[in-house]
Coordinates of C-alpha atoms in Angstrom, one line a residue:
X896 CA 8.5 -15.6 5.9
X897 CA 7.0 -12.2 6.7
X898 CA 5.0 -9.6 4.8
X899 CA 6.3 -6.1 5.5
X900 CA 3.8 -3.3 4.7
X901 CA 4.6 0.4 4.6
X902 CA 2.0 3.2 4.7
X903 CA 1.9 6.4 2.8
X904 CA 3.4 8.6 5.5
X905 CA 6.3 6.1 6.0
X906 CA 7.1 6.4 2.3
X907 CA 7.1 10.2 2.1
X908 CA 10.1 12.0 0.8
X909 CA 13.0 12.6 3.2
X910 CA 13.1 10.9 6.5
X911 CA 10.3 8.5 5.6
X912 CA 11.6 6.9 2.5
X913 CA 15.1 6.8 3.9
X914 CA 13.9 5.0 7.0
X915 CA 12.0 2.5 4.8
X916 CA 15.1 1.6 2.8
X917 CA 17.1 1.3 6.0
X918 CA 14.6 -1.1 7.5
X919 CA 14.7 -3.2 4.4
X920 CA 18.5 -3.2 4.4
X921 CA 18.5 -4.3 8.1
X922 CA 16.2 -7.2 7.4
X923 CA 18.5 -8.3 4.6
X924 CA 21.5 -8.1 6.9
X925 CA 19.6 -10.2 9.5
X926 CA 18.8 -12.8 6.8
X927 CA 15.1 -12.4 7.1
X928 CA 12.8 -13.7 4.4
X929 CA 10.1 -11.3 3.4
X930 CA 8.0 -9.6 0.8
X931 CA 7.0 -5.9 0.8
X932 CA 3.7 -4.2 0.2
X933 CA 3.6 -0.4 -0.4
X934 CA 0.9 2.2 -0.3
X935 CA 1.0 5.3 -2.5
X936 CA 3.8 7.7 -1.3
X937 CA 2.9 10.7 0.9
X938 CA -0.5 12.1 0.0
X939 CA -0.4 10.8 -3.6
X940 CA -3.9 9.3 -3.5
X941 CA -5.5 12.5 -2.2
X942 CA -3.5 14.6 -4.7
X943 CA -4.5 12.5 -7.7
X944 CA -8.2 12.6 -6.6
X945 CA -7.9 16.4 -6.2
X946 CA -6.4 16.9 -9.7
X947 CA -9.1 14.6 -11.1
X948 CA -11.8 16.7 -9.5
X949 CA -10.2 19.9 -10.9
X950 CA -10.2 18.4 -14.3
X951 CA -13.8 17.3 -14.0
X952 CA -14.8 20.9 -13.0
X953 CA -13.0 22.2 -16.1
X954 CA -10.5 24.1 -13.9
X955 CA -6.8 24.5 -14.5
X956 CA -4.9 21.6 -12.7
X957 CA -1.4 22.1 -14.3
X958 CA 0.3 23.6 -11.2
X959 CA -0.9 20.7 -9.0
X960 CA 0.0 18.2 -11.6
X961 CA 3.5 19.6 -12.0
X962 CA 4.0 19.6 -8.2
X963 CA 2.8 16.0 -8.0
X964 CA 5.3 14.8 -10.7
X965 CA 8.2 16.7 -9.0
X966 CA 7.4 15.1 -5.7
X967 CA 7.2 11.6 -7.1
X968 CA 10.6 11.7 -8.9
X969 CA 12.5 13.6 -6.2
X970 CA 14.1 10.5 -4.5
X971 CA 15.5 9.2 -7.8
X972 CA 15.4 11.9 -10.6
X973 CA 16.6 9.5 -13.2
X974 CA 13.7 7.0 -12.7
X975 CA 11.5 6.5 -15.8
X976 CA 7.9 7.3 -14.9
X977 CA 6.9 8.3 -18.5
X978 CA 4.4 5.5 -18.9
X979 CA 2.5 6.3 -15.7
X980 CA 2.7 10.1 -16.2
X981 CA 1.6 9.9 -19.9
X982 CA -1.4 7.8 -19.0
X983 CA -2.5 10.2 -16.3
X984 CA -2.1 13.3 -18.5
X985 CA -4.2 11.6 -21.2
X986 CA -6.9 10.8 -18.7
X987 CA -6.9 14.3 -17.1
X988 CA -7.2 15.9 -20.5
X989 CA -10.1 13.7 -21.4
X990 CA -11.9 14.3 -18.1
X991 CA -11.5 18.1 -18.5
X992 CA -12.9 17.9 -22.0
X993 CA -16.0 15.9 -21.0
X994 CA -16.3 17.4 -17.5
X995 CA -17.3 14.0 -16.1
X996 CA -15.5 10.9 -14.7
X997 CA -16.7 7.3 -14.0
X998 CA -15.7 5.2 -11.0
X999 CA -13.8 3.0 -13.4
X1000 CA -11.6 5.8 -14.6
X1001 CA -11.1 7.1 -11.1
X1002 CA -9.8 3.7 -10.0
X1003 CA -7.4 3.7 -12.9
X1004 CA -6.1 7.1 -11.9
X1005 CA -5.7 6.3 -8.2
X1006 CA -3.9 3.1 -9.0
X1007 CA -1.0 5.0 -10.4
X1008 CA 0.0 6.2 -7.0
X1009 CA 0.7 2.6 -5.8
X1010 CA 2.4 1.7 -9.1
X1011 CA 4.8 4.8 -8.8
X1012 CA 5.5 3.9 -5.2
X1013 CA 6.4 0.2 -5.9
X1014 CA 8.6 1.2 -8.8
X1015 CA 10.4 3.8 -6.8
X1016 CA 11.1 1.5 -3.8
X1017 CA 12.4 -1.3 -6.1
X1018 CA 14.6 1.3 -7.9
X1019 CA 16.1 2.5 -4.6
X1020 CA 16.7 -1.0 -3.2
X1021 CA 18.3 -2.1 -6.5
X1022 CA 20.7 0.8 -6.2
X1023 CA 21.8 -0.5 -2.8
X1024 CA 22.8 -3.8 -4.5
X1025 CA 19.7 -5.7 -3.3
X1026 CA 17.9 -7.5 -6.1
X1027 CA 14.2 -6.5 -6.1
X1028 CA 11.2 -6.4 -8.4
X1029 CA 8.2 -4.2 -8.4
X1030 CA 5.0 -6.3 -8.8
X1031 CA 1.7 -4.8 -10.1
X1032 CA -0.9 -6.5 -7.9
X1033 CA -3.4 -6.2 -10.7
X1034 CA -1.6 -9.3 -12.1
X1035 CA -2.3 -11.2 -8.9
X1036 CA -5.6 -10.0 -7.3
X1037 CA -8.8 -10.8 -9.1
X1038 CA -12.0 -9.0 -8.2
X1039 CA -15.6 -8.3 -9.1
X1040 CA -16.7 -5.2 -10.9
X1041 CA -17.5 -3.0 -7.9
X1042 CA -15.2 -0.1 -8.7
X1043 CA -14.0 1.8 -5.6
X1044 CA -14.6 -1.1 -3.2
X1045 CA -14.0 -4.3 -5.1
X1046 CA -14.5 -7.8 -3.6
X1047 CA -11.5 -10.2 -4.1
X1048 CA -12.0 -13.6 -5.5
X1049 CA -9.6 -15.3 -3.1
X1050 CA -9.2 -18.8 -4.6
X1051 CA -8.2 -17.4 -8.0
X1052 CA -6.0 -14.7 -6.5
X1053 CA -4.2 -17.1 -4.2
X1054 CA -3.3 -19.3 -7.2
X1055 CA -1.9 -16.4 -9.2
X1056 CA 0.0 -15.0 -6.2
X1057 CA 1.7 -18.3 -5.4
X1058 CA 2.6 -18.9 -9.0
X1059 CA 4.1 -15.4 -9.4
X1060 CA 6.0 -15.5 -6.1
X1061 CA 7.5 -18.9 -7.0
X1062 CA 8.6 -17.6 -10.4
X1063 CA 10.8 -14.9 -8.8
X1064 CA 14.6 -15.4 -8.9
X1065 CA 16.2 -16.5 -5.6
X1066 CA 16.9 -13.7 -3.1
X1067 CA 14.8 -11.2 -5.1
X1068 CA 12.7 -9.0 -2.9
X1069 CA 9.1 -8.7 -4.1
X1070 CA 7.7 -5.1 -3.9
X1071 CA 3.9 -5.5 -4.2
X1072 CA 1.5 -2.6 -4.8
X1073 CA -1.3 -2.4 -2.3
X1074 CA -4.9 -1.3 -2.8
X1075 CA -5.2 -2.2 -6.5
X1076 CA -6.5 -5.2 -8.4
X1077 CA -8.1 -6.2 -11.7
X1078 CA -11.5 -7.6 -12.5
X1079 CA -12.2 -10.6 -14.8
X1080 CA -12.6 -8.2 -17.7
X1081 CA -9.2 -6.7 -17.2
X1082 CA -10.2 -3.3 -15.8
X1083 CA -8.4 -1.8 -12.8
X1084 CA -10.2 -1.9 -9.5
X1085 CA -9.4 -0.7 -6.0
X1086 CA -10.2 -2.3 -2.7
X1087 CA -11.7 0.6 -0.8
X1088 CA -10.7 2.3 2.5
X1089 CA -7.5 0.9 4.0
X1090 CA -7.1 -1.2 0.9
X1091 CA -3.3 -1.5 1.1
X1092 CA -3.6 -3.1 4.5
X1093 CA -6.2 -5.5 3.2
X1094 CA -3.9 -6.4 0.3
X1095 CA -1.0 -7.0 2.7
X1096 CA -3.3 -9.3 4.8
X1097 CA -4.3 -11.2 1.7
X1098 CA -0.7 -11.7 0.6
X1099 CA 0.2 -12.9 4.1
X1100 CA -2.6 -15.5 3.8
X1101 CA -1.8 -16.6 0.3
X1102 CA 1.9 -17.0 1.0
X1103 CA 1.4 -18.6 4.5
X1104 CA 3.5 -15.9 6.2
X1105 CA 4.3 -16.2 9.9
X1106 CA 3.7 -12.5 10.5
X1107 CA 2.4 -9.3 8.9
X1108 CA 4.4 -6.2 10.0
X1109 CA 2.5 -3.0 9.3
X1110 CA 4.9 0.0 9.5
X1111 CA 3.1 3.3 10.2
X1112 CA 3.9 6.7 11.8
X1113 CA 2.8 5.6 15.3
X1114 CA 4.3 3.3 17.9
X1115 CA 1.4 0.9 18.0
X1116 CA -2.1 0.8 19.4
X1117 CA -2.7 3.0 22.5
X1118 CA -5.1 2.7 25.4
X1119 CA -6.7 5.9 24.0
X1120 CA -6.2 8.5 21.4
X1121 CA -3.0 10.3 22.4
X1122 CA -4.1 13.4 20.7
X1123 CA -7.1 13.6 23.0
X1124 CA -6.1 11.9 26.2
X1125 CA -3.0 12.3 28.5
X1126 CA -1.1 9.5 30.1
X1127 CA -1.9 6.9 27.5
X1128 CA 0.1 3.6 27.1
X1129 CA 1.0 1.3 24.3
X1130 CA -0.8 -2.0 24.2
X1131 CA 2.0 -4.6 23.8
X1132 CA -0.4 -7.4 22.8
X1133 CA -4.1 -7.7 22.0
X1134 CA -6.2 -10.5 20.5
X1135 CA -7.7 -10.7 17.0
X1136 CA -11.1 -10.4 18.6
X1137 CA -10.1 -7.2 20.5
X1138 CA -8.6 -5.8 17.3
X1139 CA -11.7 -6.5 15.4
X1140 CA -13.8 -4.7 18.0
X1141 CA -11.5 -1.7 17.8
X1142 CA -11.8 -1.7 14.0
X1143 CA -15.6 -1.9 14.2
X1144 CA -15.6 1.1 16.5
X1145 CA -13.5 3.1 14.0
X1146 CA -9.8 2.7 15.0
X1147 CA -8.1 4.2 12.0
X1148 CA -5.1 2.0 12.1
X1149 CA -7.2 -1.1 11.7
X1150 CA -9.9 -2.3 9.3
X1151 CA -12.2 -5.1 10.1
X1152 CA -11.7 -6.9 6.8
X1153 CA -7.9 -6.7 7.2
X1154 CA -8.1 -9.0 10.2
X1155 CA -10.1 -11.8 8.6
X1156 CA -7.4 -13.2 6.3
X1157 CA -5.0 -13.3 9.2
X1158 CA -7.4 -15.1 11.6
X1159 CA -8.0 -17.8 8.9
X1160 CA -4.4 -18.9 9.1
X1161 CA -3.5 -17.6 12.6
X1162 CA -1.0 -15.0 11.2
X1163 CA 0.1 -12.4 13.8
X1164 CA -0.1 -8.7 12.9
X1165 CA 2.5 -6.3 14.4
X1166 CA 2.0 -2.6 14.3
X1167 CA 5.4 -0.8 14.1
X1168 CA 6.7 2.7 13.8
X1169 CA 8.8 3.5 10.7
X1170 CA 10.3 6.5 12.5
X1171 CA 11.1 4.7 15.9
X1172 CA 12.9 1.4 15.4
X1173 CA 13.3 1.0 19.1
X1174 CA 9.6 0.6 19.6
X1175 CA 8.4 -3.0 19.8
X1176 CA 4.9 -1.9 18.7
X1177 CA 1.7 -3.8 19.3
X1178 CA 1.3 -7.5 18.5
X1179 CA -2.1 -8.7 17.4
X1180 CA -2.5 -12.5 17.7
X1181 CA -4.8 -15.3 18.7
X1182 CA -4.3 -14.8 22.5

């Protein structure tokens, strides 16, 4: 099986989310076996953080909050996001009253972006007649108490992941949230920078996937930054070691800790472009 991960720009309203649904449909048609991991849609994480900061400063955040909700429901206006929206409203009101916010509360707020995303994708796929289920990764990934950059307890998390995945009905597509987890006390935690990619790598490891496909808004890894250098080329294949070096030097599409769970079980990582299905992308593997 494969793990298919979609980034925030891939899941943005319009061409992005339509392309994602099309990719999933094509994989079903081709009888591929896979699970999906999603980031928050569009700029949801940044927007939630901005609204939280406005509330902390005692400023009016209602316009930004209204725009956020409108954007999130647009692809499926009938979807029920009342639970998530009511929780966020309650937190924003409390933060504005106290004019302070803890890292613990911030993690709980930012987690809602991924939850809304997984719920939306599962809803849209189900409407296509494809059985799917959104899965809150807080029920799978167990971490320490370092809010904002939590460390995953892999042994406990792997057991929970395998049990949950095996409990799904046959032919049901699992839509996992990226980035979020839960500590042993039951509080929401997040996995830090590029956390959704890290989540996807962990799920690939836990479920013994043959490949992790990371769909982004670029065709793959280039020989140089195409925004700064002319005549760049796509690297068709690089090794884990080379990818790790690129990540260490700040390549934004990679994160050093994302590579480690893949190396452990020799799981290939393919960088693909959601908006260009003709591109073969970049394959990152042992050789």
